[in-house]
Structures are given as C-alpha cells and as structure tokens.
XYZ file of C-alpha atoms in Angstrom:
548
model
C 81.310 -109.608 -158.532
C 78.285 -109.067 -160.808
C 76.021 -110.089 -157.765
C 77.750 -107.376 -155.577
C 76.871 -104.745 -158.150
C 73.293 -106.006 -158.711
C 70.138 -104.340 -157.202
C 69.447 -107.663 -155.333
C 72.605 -107.201 -153.305
C 71.633 -103.538 -152.797
C 68.182 -104.802 -151.421
C 69.632 -107.429 -149.327
C 72.217 -104.980 -147.495
C 69.528 -102.378 -147.034
C 67.032 -104.818 -145.399
C 69.902 -106.419 -143.355
C 71.107 -103.289 -141.737
C 67.612 -101.904 -141.196
C 66.641 -105.099 -139.652
C 69.734 -105.240 -137.420
C 69.040 -101.804 -135.973
C 65.441 -102.813 -135.182
C 66.475 -106.160 -133.529
C 69.187 -104.417 -131.424
C 66.685 -101.678 -130.370
C 64.078 -104.258 -129.544
C 66.460 -106.453 -127.653
C 67.770 -103.584 -125.336
C 64.345 -102.440 -124.700
C 62.326 -105.586 -124.334
C 62.031 -105.450 -120.553
C 61.243 -101.824 -120.130
C 58.082 -100.593 -118.525
C 56.173 -98.463 -121.138
C 53.087 -98.037 -119.135
C 54.406 -95.127 -117.174
C 54.757 -91.438 -118.230
C 58.567 -91.478 -117.435
C 59.055 -94.904 -118.951
C 57.309 -94.230 -122.316
C 58.131 -90.509 -122.838
C 61.408 -90.055 -121.077
C 63.151 -93.553 -121.415
C 62.819 -93.887 -117.638
C 65.095 -90.992 -117.121
C 68.041 -93.331 -117.722
C 69.779 -91.923 -120.922
C 73.621 -91.437 -120.907
C 75.531 -88.627 -122.629
C 76.570 -90.744 -125.562
C 73.060 -91.934 -126.305
C 71.761 -88.274 -125.887
C 74.346 -86.848 -128.325
C 73.668 -89.490 -130.945
C 69.924 -89.059 -130.661
C 70.289 -85.143 -130.737
C 72.322 -85.450 -133.852
C 70.183 -87.932 -135.590
C 66.934 -86.211 -134.792
C 68.345 -83.064 -136.324
C 70.401 -84.653 -139.173
C 67.920 -86.177 -141.732
C 67.509 -86.294 -145.390
C 66.081 -82.779 -145.082
C 69.441 -81.438 -144.217
C 71.354 -83.780 -146.611
C 69.158 -82.851 -149.615
C 68.303 -79.132 -148.566
C 71.672 -77.907 -147.422
C 73.651 -79.642 -150.182
C 70.985 -78.029 -152.402
C 71.965 -74.624 -151.004
C 75.683 -75.264 -151.147
C 75.631 -76.436 -154.815
C 74.129 -72.892 -155.618
C 76.143 -70.591 -153.261
C 79.040 -72.441 -151.762
C 80.117 -73.012 -148.074
C 78.236 -70.299 -146.263
C 75.243 -72.797 -145.419
C 77.683 -74.403 -142.956
C 76.792 -71.648 -140.438
C 73.384 -73.370 -139.706
C 75.355 -76.365 -138.503
C 78.491 -74.891 -137.036
C 77.003 -72.246 -134.989
C 74.544 -74.680 -133.340
C 77.468 -75.434 -130.999
C 76.936 -72.092 -129.253
C 73.284 -72.946 -128.579
C 73.971 -76.494 -127.386
C 76.578 -75.118 -124.949
C 74.067 -72.584 -123.716
C 71.635 -75.379 -123.213
C 74.051 -77.451 -121.362
C 75.036 -74.857 -118.696
C 72.341 -72.267 -118.667
C 69.020 -73.985 -119.444
C 69.629 -77.649 -118.590
C 70.095 -77.211 -114.824
C 66.783 -75.086 -114.897
C 64.926 -77.894 -117.006
C 66.059 -80.812 -114.947
C 65.346 -78.989 -111.563
C 61.614 -78.639 -112.724
C 61.437 -82.404 -113.678
C 59.654 -81.600 -116.843
C 58.406 -83.991 -119.494
C 57.415 -81.334 -121.935
C 58.449 -77.722 -122.468
C 54.610 -76.498 -122.361
C 54.454 -77.851 -118.808
C 56.777 -75.124 -117.726
C 54.622 -72.392 -119.458
C 51.677 -73.496 -117.184
C 53.769 -73.644 -114.037
C 55.420 -70.246 -114.904
C 52.413 -68.417 -116.636
C 49.094 -70.134 -116.737
C 47.107 -73.062 -118.279
C 45.920 -70.862 -121.385
C 49.690 -70.089 -122.195
C 50.534 -73.858 -122.016
C 47.602 -74.639 -124.430
C 48.686 -71.878 -126.762
C 52.342 -72.971 -126.930
C 51.162 -76.707 -127.255
C 48.883 -75.830 -130.283
C 51.645 -73.710 -132.168
C 54.239 -76.504 -131.590
C 51.835 -79.263 -132.682
C 50.792 -77.339 -135.823
C 54.473 -76.878 -136.678
C 55.121 -80.574 -136.201
C 52.054 -81.791 -138.266
C 52.140 -79.220 -141.072
C 55.819 -78.453 -141.556
C 58.254 -80.805 -139.994
C 56.828 -84.315 -140.376
C 55.766 -83.725 -144.038
C 59.094 -82.412 -144.916
C 61.045 -85.105 -143.258
C 59.173 -87.786 -145.259
C 59.266 -85.871 -148.538
C 63.082 -85.094 -148.298
C 63.853 -88.735 -147.595
C 61.569 -89.901 -150.367
C 63.268 -87.595 -152.868
C 66.675 -89.092 -152.066
C 65.434 -92.659 -152.563
C 63.640 -91.724 -155.841
C 66.586 -90.021 -157.281
C 69.341 -92.524 -156.228
C 67.339 -95.604 -157.440
C 65.361 -93.932 -160.196
C 62.304 -95.480 -158.761
C 59.814 -93.487 -160.980
C 61.417 -94.943 -164.122
C 61.926 -98.423 -162.512
C 58.368 -98.733 -161.528
C 56.974 -96.915 -164.481
C 55.078 -94.140 -162.429
C 55.392 -90.396 -161.994
C 57.726 -88.746 -159.719
C 54.936 -87.673 -157.493
C 53.616 -91.333 -157.162
C 57.191 -92.596 -156.438
C 57.708 -89.881 -153.591
C 54.175 -90.831 -152.316
C 55.057 -94.464 -152.180
C 58.304 -94.095 -150.326
C 56.700 -91.453 -147.830
C 54.025 -94.162 -147.019
C 56.677 -96.954 -146.405
C 58.793 -94.625 -144.248
C 55.848 -93.486 -142.152
C 54.831 -97.060 -141.419
C 58.229 -98.037 -140.245
C 58.911 -94.865 -138.387
C 55.483 -95.045 -136.652
C 56.180 -98.430 -135.311
C 59.240 -97.021 -133.347
C 57.487 -93.882 -132.206
C 54.195 -95.372 -131.196
C 55.116 -98.724 -129.824
C 58.784 -98.259 -128.748
C 58.855 -95.031 -126.815
C 61.650 -92.725 -126.396
C 64.288 -95.312 -125.421
C 63.833 -97.406 -128.553
C 64.076 -94.181 -130.559
C 67.224 -92.954 -128.770
C 69.052 -96.383 -129.151
C 68.032 -96.816 -132.806
C 69.202 -93.010 -133.320
C 72.779 -93.902 -131.889
C 73.320 -96.945 -133.958
C 72.149 -95.290 -137.216
C 74.156 -92.138 -136.148
C 77.342 -94.237 -136.303
C 76.263 -95.623 -139.757
C 75.383 -92.152 -140.967
C 78.746 -90.794 -139.996
C 80.580 -93.566 -141.868
C 78.130 -93.602 -144.868
C 77.914 -89.823 -145.038
C 81.746 -89.324 -145.208
C 82.015 -91.857 -147.949
C 80.035 -89.428 -150.187
C 82.534 -86.607 -150.281
C 85.339 -89.285 -150.382
C 84.152 -90.943 -153.486
C 82.994 -87.569 -154.820
C 86.554 -86.300 -154.543
C 87.945 -89.442 -156.314
C 85.401 -88.958 -159.101
C 86.228 -85.253 -159.284
C 89.846 -86.212 -159.433
C 89.391 -88.596 -162.256
C 87.879 -85.746 -164.278
C 91.242 -83.977 -163.787
C 93.232 -87.159 -164.735
C 94.023 -88.381 -161.249
C 92.469 -89.592 -157.990
C 91.509 -88.441 -154.438
C 94.292 -85.859 -154.189
C 93.762 -84.315 -157.538
C 90.026 -84.051 -156.543
C 90.909 -82.474 -153.285
C 93.234 -79.907 -155.117
C 90.334 -79.207 -157.555
C 87.966 -78.600 -154.583
C 90.286 -76.151 -153.017
C 91.675 -74.304 -156.010
C 89.106 -74.355 -158.795
C 86.913 -71.701 -157.284
C 87.982 -70.390 -153.999
C 84.788 -68.169 -153.570
C 82.826 -71.376 -153.186
C 84.837 -72.139 -150.027
C 84.189 -68.771 -148.377
C 81.640 -69.072 -145.616
C 81.645 -65.403 -144.860
C 78.805 -63.720 -146.785
C 78.224 -59.988 -147.348
C 75.732 -58.417 -144.741
C 73.393 -57.498 -147.549
C 72.741 -60.754 -149.314
C 69.375 -62.530 -148.997
C 68.586 -66.267 -148.602
C 69.829 -68.905 -149.379
C 73.057 -66.894 -148.510
C 73.863 -66.376 -144.738
C 75.151 -62.864 -144.040
C 77.785 -62.938 -141.506
C 76.021 -60.494 -139.018
C 73.324 -62.959 -138.643
C 75.707 -65.627 -137.240
C 75.532 -63.750 -133.789
C 71.967 -62.192 -134.147
C 69.013 -63.818 -136.063
C 70.611 -67.221 -136.557
C 71.741 -67.440 -132.939
C 68.122 -66.726 -131.763
C 66.844 -69.241 -134.197
C 69.326 -71.903 -132.968
C 68.508 -71.235 -129.308
C 64.965 -71.932 -130.084
C 65.670 -75.102 -132.057
C 68.404 -76.636 -129.596
C 67.164 -75.338 -126.311
C 63.414 -75.148 -126.525
C 62.057 -77.354 -129.249
C 60.358 -80.469 -127.735
C 61.508 -82.962 -130.308
C 65.106 -82.041 -129.677
C 65.418 -81.641 -125.968
C 63.019 -84.410 -124.962
C 66.054 -86.670 -124.949
C 67.896 -84.477 -122.632
C 64.868 -84.429 -120.309
C 65.379 -88.338 -120.271
C 69.013 -87.952 -118.969
C 69.802 -89.972 -115.853
C 71.358 -86.820 -114.309
C 72.592 -83.368 -115.112
C 76.014 -84.481 -115.798
C 75.036 -86.845 -118.486
C 72.724 -84.283 -120.038
C 75.640 -81.839 -120.216
C 77.894 -84.296 -121.616
C 75.273 -85.143 -124.389
C 74.602 -81.491 -125.302
C 78.427 -80.555 -125.578
C 79.296 -83.657 -127.699
C 76.378 -82.970 -129.933
C 77.864 -79.410 -130.413
C 81.076 -80.954 -131.383
C 79.511 -83.230 -133.847
C 77.525 -80.455 -135.409
C 80.789 -78.734 -136.263
C 81.798 -81.764 -138.206
C 78.490 -82.258 -140.164
C 79.342 -79.762 -142.925
C 81.655 -82.416 -144.412
C 78.596 -84.521 -144.994
C 75.841 -81.931 -145.688
C 77.669 -79.041 -147.298
C 80.875 -80.196 -149.035
C 79.079 -82.703 -151.221
C 77.092 -79.875 -152.730
C 80.127 -78.056 -153.788
C 81.654 -81.290 -155.154
C 78.614 -81.642 -157.291
C 78.873 -77.934 -158.501
C 82.448 -78.660 -159.671
C 81.690 -81.990 -161.297
C 78.511 -81.251 -163.156
C 79.650 -78.209 -165.018
C 77.108 -78.753 -167.745
C 74.191 -77.939 -165.454
C 73.308 -74.257 -166.068
C 70.482 -73.786 -163.473
C 70.389 -75.869 -160.408
C 66.929 -74.414 -159.504
C 66.405 -75.264 -155.756
C 69.308 -77.559 -155.862
C 67.493 -80.407 -154.157
C 68.552 -82.854 -156.908
C 72.363 -82.310 -156.388
C 73.025 -84.664 -153.584
C 70.951 -87.686 -154.841
C 72.597 -87.157 -158.262
C 76.058 -87.208 -156.669
C 75.416 -90.306 -154.531
C 73.969 -92.290 -157.501
C 76.947 -91.514 -159.623
C 79.909 -91.873 -157.146
C 78.763 -94.467 -154.522
C 79.966 -97.966 -155.426
C 76.992 -100.333 -155.997
C 78.256 -102.867 -153.206
C 78.020 -99.975 -150.642
C 74.694 -98.512 -151.947
C 72.538 -100.835 -149.859
C 74.309 -99.761 -146.595
C 74.147 -96.252 -147.617
C 70.492 -96.344 -148.360
C 69.900 -98.190 -144.910
C 71.678 -95.440 -143.104
C 69.713 -92.707 -144.990
C 66.735 -94.596 -144.162
C 67.705 -94.619 -140.591
C 68.362 -90.862 -140.631
C 64.865 -90.208 -142.006
C 63.212 -92.603 -139.487
C 65.026 -91.045 -136.483
C 63.904 -87.498 -137.376
C 60.340 -88.687 -138.193
C 59.825 -90.901 -135.155
C 61.335 -88.428 -132.942
C 59.145 -85.538 -133.905
C 56.086 -88.006 -134.010
C 56.855 -89.165 -130.387
C 57.147 -85.520 -129.266
C 53.838 -84.568 -130.910
C 52.272 -87.478 -128.985
C 53.774 -86.471 -125.797
C 52.594 -82.846 -126.226
C 49.089 -83.853 -127.158
C 48.588 -86.373 -124.436
C 50.215 -84.535 -121.566
C 49.655 -80.790 -122.510
C 46.355 -80.850 -124.220
C 44.316 -84.024 -123.657
C 45.016 -84.623 -119.919
C 44.513 -81.114 -118.571
C 41.572 -80.459 -120.868
C 39.604 -83.802 -120.976
C 40.842 -86.089 -118.234
C 42.928 -84.543 -115.434
C 42.903 -87.826 -113.442
C 43.871 -90.109 -116.266
C 46.356 -92.808 -115.211
C 49.891 -92.905 -116.982
C 48.919 -95.994 -118.863
C 45.779 -94.397 -120.245
C 47.795 -91.437 -121.298
C 50.223 -93.662 -123.123
C 47.337 -95.081 -125.134
C 46.061 -91.608 -125.810
C 49.544 -90.571 -127.116
C 49.801 -93.691 -129.267
C 46.284 -93.169 -130.803
C 47.090 -89.424 -131.559
C 50.567 -90.340 -133.016
C 48.645 -92.756 -135.441
C 46.369 -90.089 -136.693
C 49.075 -87.484 -137.075
C 51.300 -89.975 -138.873
C 48.418 -90.581 -141.383
C 47.827 -86.921 -141.918
C 51.494 -86.008 -142.353
C 51.887 -88.831 -144.828
C 49.060 -87.465 -147.040
C 50.522 -84.089 -147.072
C 54.173 -85.038 -147.533
C 54.248 -85.631 -151.420
C 52.924 -82.161 -152.006
C 56.186 -80.669 -150.598
C 57.458 -81.492 -154.235
C 55.861 -78.090 -155.180
C 57.321 -76.008 -152.373
C 60.817 -75.153 -153.837
C 63.837 -75.605 -151.754
C 63.241 -77.681 -148.610
C 65.623 -75.929 -146.133
C 64.315 -72.440 -147.023
C 60.663 -73.477 -146.745
C 61.183 -75.039 -143.249
C 63.497 -72.355 -141.802
C 61.381 -69.343 -142.937
C 58.077 -71.191 -141.727
C 59.576 -71.817 -138.185
C 60.715 -68.229 -137.982
C 57.109 -67.002 -137.398
C 56.841 -68.417 -133.916
C 60.164 -69.793 -132.649
C 61.427 -66.374 -131.183
C 58.515 -65.454 -128.997
C 58.424 -68.873 -127.447
C 62.100 -68.797 -126.686
C 61.758 -65.188 -125.287
C 58.821 -66.175 -122.907
C 60.836 -69.336 -121.751
C 64.112 -67.528 -120.989
C 62.282 -64.601 -119.414
C 60.216 -66.968 -117.419
C 63.280 -68.704 -116.030
C 65.394 -65.664 -115.222
C 62.987 -62.755 -114.734
C 60.996 -63.321 -111.515
C 58.557 -60.469 -112.142
C 57.186 -61.494 -115.467
C 53.445 -61.709 -115.133
C 51.240 -64.433 -116.543
C 49.717 -62.137 -119.165
C 53.132 -61.492 -120.861
C 53.329 -64.724 -122.834
C 49.790 -64.211 -124.295
C 50.601 -60.762 -125.479
C 54.258 -61.367 -126.695
C 53.499 -64.584 -128.766
C 50.688 -63.371 -130.915
C 52.057 -59.938 -131.291
C 55.260 -61.372 -132.668
C 53.528 -63.820 -135.059
C 51.463 -60.941 -136.539
C 54.372 -58.684 -136.952
C 56.507 -61.363 -138.454
C 53.929 -62.194 -141.146
C 53.317 -58.476 -141.718
C 57.005 -57.800 -142.389
C 57.786 -61.035 -144.269
C 54.723 -61.275 -146.463
C 53.306 -57.822 -146.883
C 55.670 -54.929 -145.984
C 58.652 -56.328 -147.804
C 56.577 -56.378 -150.881
C 55.576 -52.710 -150.397
C 58.891 -51.205 -149.460
C 61.604 -51.807 -152.176
C 64.629 -51.912 -149.942
C 63.046 -54.483 -147.684
C 62.464 -56.858 -150.594
C 65.912 -58.489 -150.358
C 66.293 -58.450 -146.623
C 67.059 -61.833 -145.162
C 64.154 -63.085 -142.931
C 66.604 -63.877 -140.103
C 67.150 -60.011 -139.777
C 63.475 -59.838 -139.009
C 64.141 -62.522 -136.286
C 66.833 -60.318 -134.763
C 64.769 -57.150 -134.875
C 61.637 -58.795 -133.464
C 63.628 -60.460 -130.825
C 64.648 -56.987 -129.525
C 61.121 -55.900 -129.976
C 59.816 -58.853 -127.901
C 62.268 -58.220 -125.143
C 61.231 -54.582 -124.968
C 57.613 -55.412 -124.951
C 58.394 -57.973 -122.089
C 60.041 -55.062 -120.161
C 57.058 -52.708 -120.624
C 54.721 -55.419 -119.515
C 56.841 -56.127 -116.401
C 56.912 -52.358 -115.694
C 53.192 -51.764 -116.174
C 51.778 -55.020 -114.461
C 54.567 -56.909 -112.632
C 53.919 -60.135 -111.078
C 52.673 -59.649 -107.426
C 55.259 -62.109 -105.854
C 58.601 -63.391 -107.254
C 58.531 -66.586 -109.114
C 60.397 -69.352 -107.339
C 61.632 -72.468 -109.270
C 60.890 -75.427 -107.238
C 63.259 -78.544 -107.249
C 61.276 -81.644 -108.208
C 64.180 -83.930 -107.063
C 63.709 -85.789 -110.237
C 67.387 -86.424 -111.013
C 70.862 -85.594 -109.564
C 71.787 -81.984 -110.385
C 75.573 -82.318 -109.848
C 77.135 -80.494 -112.890
C 79.777 -82.139 -115.161
C 83.144 -81.461 -113.675
C 85.126 -80.859 -116.766
C 82.123 -79.541 -118.729
C 83.280 -76.001 -119.219
C 86.618 -77.029 -120.400
C 85.201 -79.277 -123.110
C 82.727 -76.577 -124.131
C 85.540 -74.008 -124.507
C 87.406 -76.543 -126.663
C 84.316 -77.185 -128.821
C 83.636 -73.348 -129.284
C 87.429 -72.945 -130.145
C 87.041 -75.573 -132.883
C 84.028 -73.806 -134.306
C 86.015 -70.462 -134.551
C 88.750 -72.422 -136.183
C 86.254 -73.901 -138.742
C 85.307 -70.322 -139.765
C 88.969 -69.257 -140.103
C 89.565 -72.222 -142.454
C 86.623 -71.358 -144.687
C 87.327 -67.664 -144.951
C 89.785 -65.424 -146.828
C 92.195 -66.062 -143.932
C 92.083 -69.751 -144.878
C 91.162 -71.524 -148.072
C 88.150 -69.220 -149.060
C 88.340 -66.087 -151.284
C-alpha cells in the first residue's frame, strides 16, 4: 500500500498512460500517407463524428481552462460557466449554417476562403493576424497553464530546489517537446486520435476532482459526499447563481453578454478559428461534421462540472484564504489535497494529455496556415504537397521553440483566462464579420475586409486601453460590451461599403466536390435537445433553481 502512495507509483502510472496514448495513436496512423496536403493537414478527410467531437473538446479544454476558469469561479462563483455552456449555440450554428458552406468549398484553411471571396491581400492579412495570436497568445498560455498545474500539484520547485519560474520553464520545455512530436511528425489524424483517447481520460479524471472535493468538504462538516454536496448547495447560494448583473465587469459575466458580446466571441472561436474547425474540415462528409459539432456542444454544457464547480468547492474548503488574487492556484491546490495518491499519476497523465492536445492542435494549425496561406502563394506557388508538408514541419519547429521561450513569462500576466480572452477580442469580431458576410452577402466587394478588419482593431484598442481610462463611466464596462457594439459597427460599415462600392458581379460559391454534402437526418432534433439542456442548466444555476 505504501508503494501505491509513493511518488514512484505516480511516475509509473503517468508514464504508462501517456505512453499508451502515444502507442495507440502511432498504431492507428502507421500506414497513413502524410506526404499529401489532405493526408497531413486534414487526416485524409476521413474523420468521424465521435473523433471530431472528442478532438474539438480536447483542443479547447486544456489546463488554461482548468486553471483559469476555476480561478475565476473561486473568486466569483458560477457565472464563468457561460463561457462553456453557451458554446453550444455557436457549435449548432457551425453545424447547420457554416459547415455546409465550408465543406462545399473544400477548404483546408479559413484564410483560403478570404482569398477566394476577397483577394490575396486579405488572405495574407488574416493569416498574419491568426499566426500572431497563436504564437504570442495561445501557445505560450497553453504551456504556462499546464506547467503551473504540475508545479503546484507536485510542488516541483521545492522538490527540485529551484524557483517557481524555473520549475514552470522546465515543464514548458518538456511539454513542448512531446507536443511538437505529435504536431510536426504525426499530422492531424494522430492529433485527433490522441485527443479522443485523452478526452475519455480527462472526463473520468476531471470528474474525480469535484467528487473527491465534495467528500473532503463533507468531512469538514462531519460527514462524507452527501454532506459535502449539501454544503456546496446551501452554504452560500450566491456562488451558485450564474446570472450576473448587467453592470458588472470581468471576471464576472453580465447576463446581457450571453446573447451579445459572448455569442460573437464564441462564433469566432468555434466557427472561424482554424485550430478548432480544422478537424471539421477533415470530416469524411457533412453528416459526420454535423454530428461532431452537435455532440461537442452537448459536452461543453457538461464541462462546468470539471472547470467551474471545483473552484467553488475550493472557495468553501479554504476559508482561511483571504485574497485569492487571480485564483490560478485554487485548482492545483484542490487537486493536490483531495486526489488519492494512487490516482494522481493517472490524473497527471490526462492533464498532460489535455495540455498536449491543445498545444499540438494549435501548433499544427499554425504550420498549416503558414505553409498553405503564406509560404506557398508568396514564395513557391508551384511547390508539391510533400514539399509544403516539410515547410510546415520546419515552421512548426521554429514556432514551438519561440512559444516555449515566451511561456514562462505568462507567470507575470495575472489571471490566465482574462488575459487570453481580452487579447483575442481585438481581432476575432472583424474576421468573423468578414467571413459571414462573405458567405451570405453576394455584393460585398474585395476592399471590404481590408477596411473593416484594421478599423475594428484600432477602435477596439482605442476603447479598451485609452478611452475607458479617460471617461469614468467606461472604466468598469466589460470588454465584451465593446465586442457587441463593435460588431454592430462592423456590420454597418460593411453595409456602407456595399452601398458605395458593391461587387460588380454576385459572388457564387462553387462546389469543390470534396466530400458528400448530405446533411445529418436527425441533426436538428439533437441540436434542439442540446440547446434545451443548455437552457435547463441556466435555470438550475439561477434564483429559479439552486442559486440566489
């Protein structure tokens, strides 16, 4: 029994599960042709709904959410669940509005559409913006958040006798090395398969945290799991209310934003972000893509049990903590205290898998965008597919090194989730506006995107970082309100551009005949069920349910 509680057993189970995922992924993809564009970047257009859903979830759900969102919930309660639960709306829109358009064009990357619909300059502009966000924001934060979990759970800085910064840097380097092997040498199919396996592990391991947390909370109140559940529900009902007042600032999520700024943010992330929808581009047909998107929406409604509730449990358990600061230490602290040692290695492995899946997915997408949207059209238009795969691999190596160097410095950026979300808000809205108008507004001219995108970015930074510091009543306005207002502005600007200089001929979306476009027969029924469950979740966590 002592061996089961030892660090040696933790290390063995961690390595064993991590190796098992790698071996299964290698075995399933060992005969795949990775020398072609579709084979390497789109998994040969053969992904099924279950694989797509698992990969969508795992690409999104990483230590960044586990640490950052539990860090928010330990401070303010249940309202951060809105980031997760309302994602179902965006995923349903992706499945039935945008996915038929995407697959009809046979795209490999989103920027490809911007060249087809607008022009080559727009494609390069969008590609550079997305690449910059991946390299400077997403990849370093994925590595940092994962490293912080491991450092706090295993107390690595004390164990190794080094500073917290050095311990985080060490874990970032190790994570980047393993993740780069998947992304650079395995292609999308290896990533998607490992995501699905790790996804099952994360669901099991992630649910163990609130279960053991409630047991520990119950023991404080002289009982067990049921007493802990009673304490969670009845100690402070305000923590279980997900409906925030309209005037609150971040990290709160005012309820009007659920259908305005947050919806726009989610539509960009789930329906336009290359690192997310690349796996839907790899679907074997429209039916499987729609299944994957809808099932992912259902799973997102369930994820607050893993990435929000543990933060509230930590708030109720650690009553001696006066100021949680950013809150980013709450989740690692809870895991270290409540997770039984024999299970700690397995949990560490699925956590590591979550970090890897997000890191290698974003890295693979960055390589895809550079190779196909920047390098080929700019430097070598006649390059073969095998050459472009090599270019993507080389670029991925450089990006991985740069992001790894940058990642430990995220320690000084404050709350992870707030930093990432506010940074993305600068450019996600105009890209989504240009995409949606490009698909469904036939008269939008090529100049529109090159006007809307830079104007939006300038206005956002002006509002967020200058004007709000000059006008007192703007100081505490949530940045997603700026997103909502600027979305309306972008649409009006697009309307003016169309009226002043309409496209000479209507845009026609050509069918590339890449995959079968027969829709999922029962898709709309299951989408309705999913959205109904989303509404029910908000009823439960409101004054109508168990909140106050």
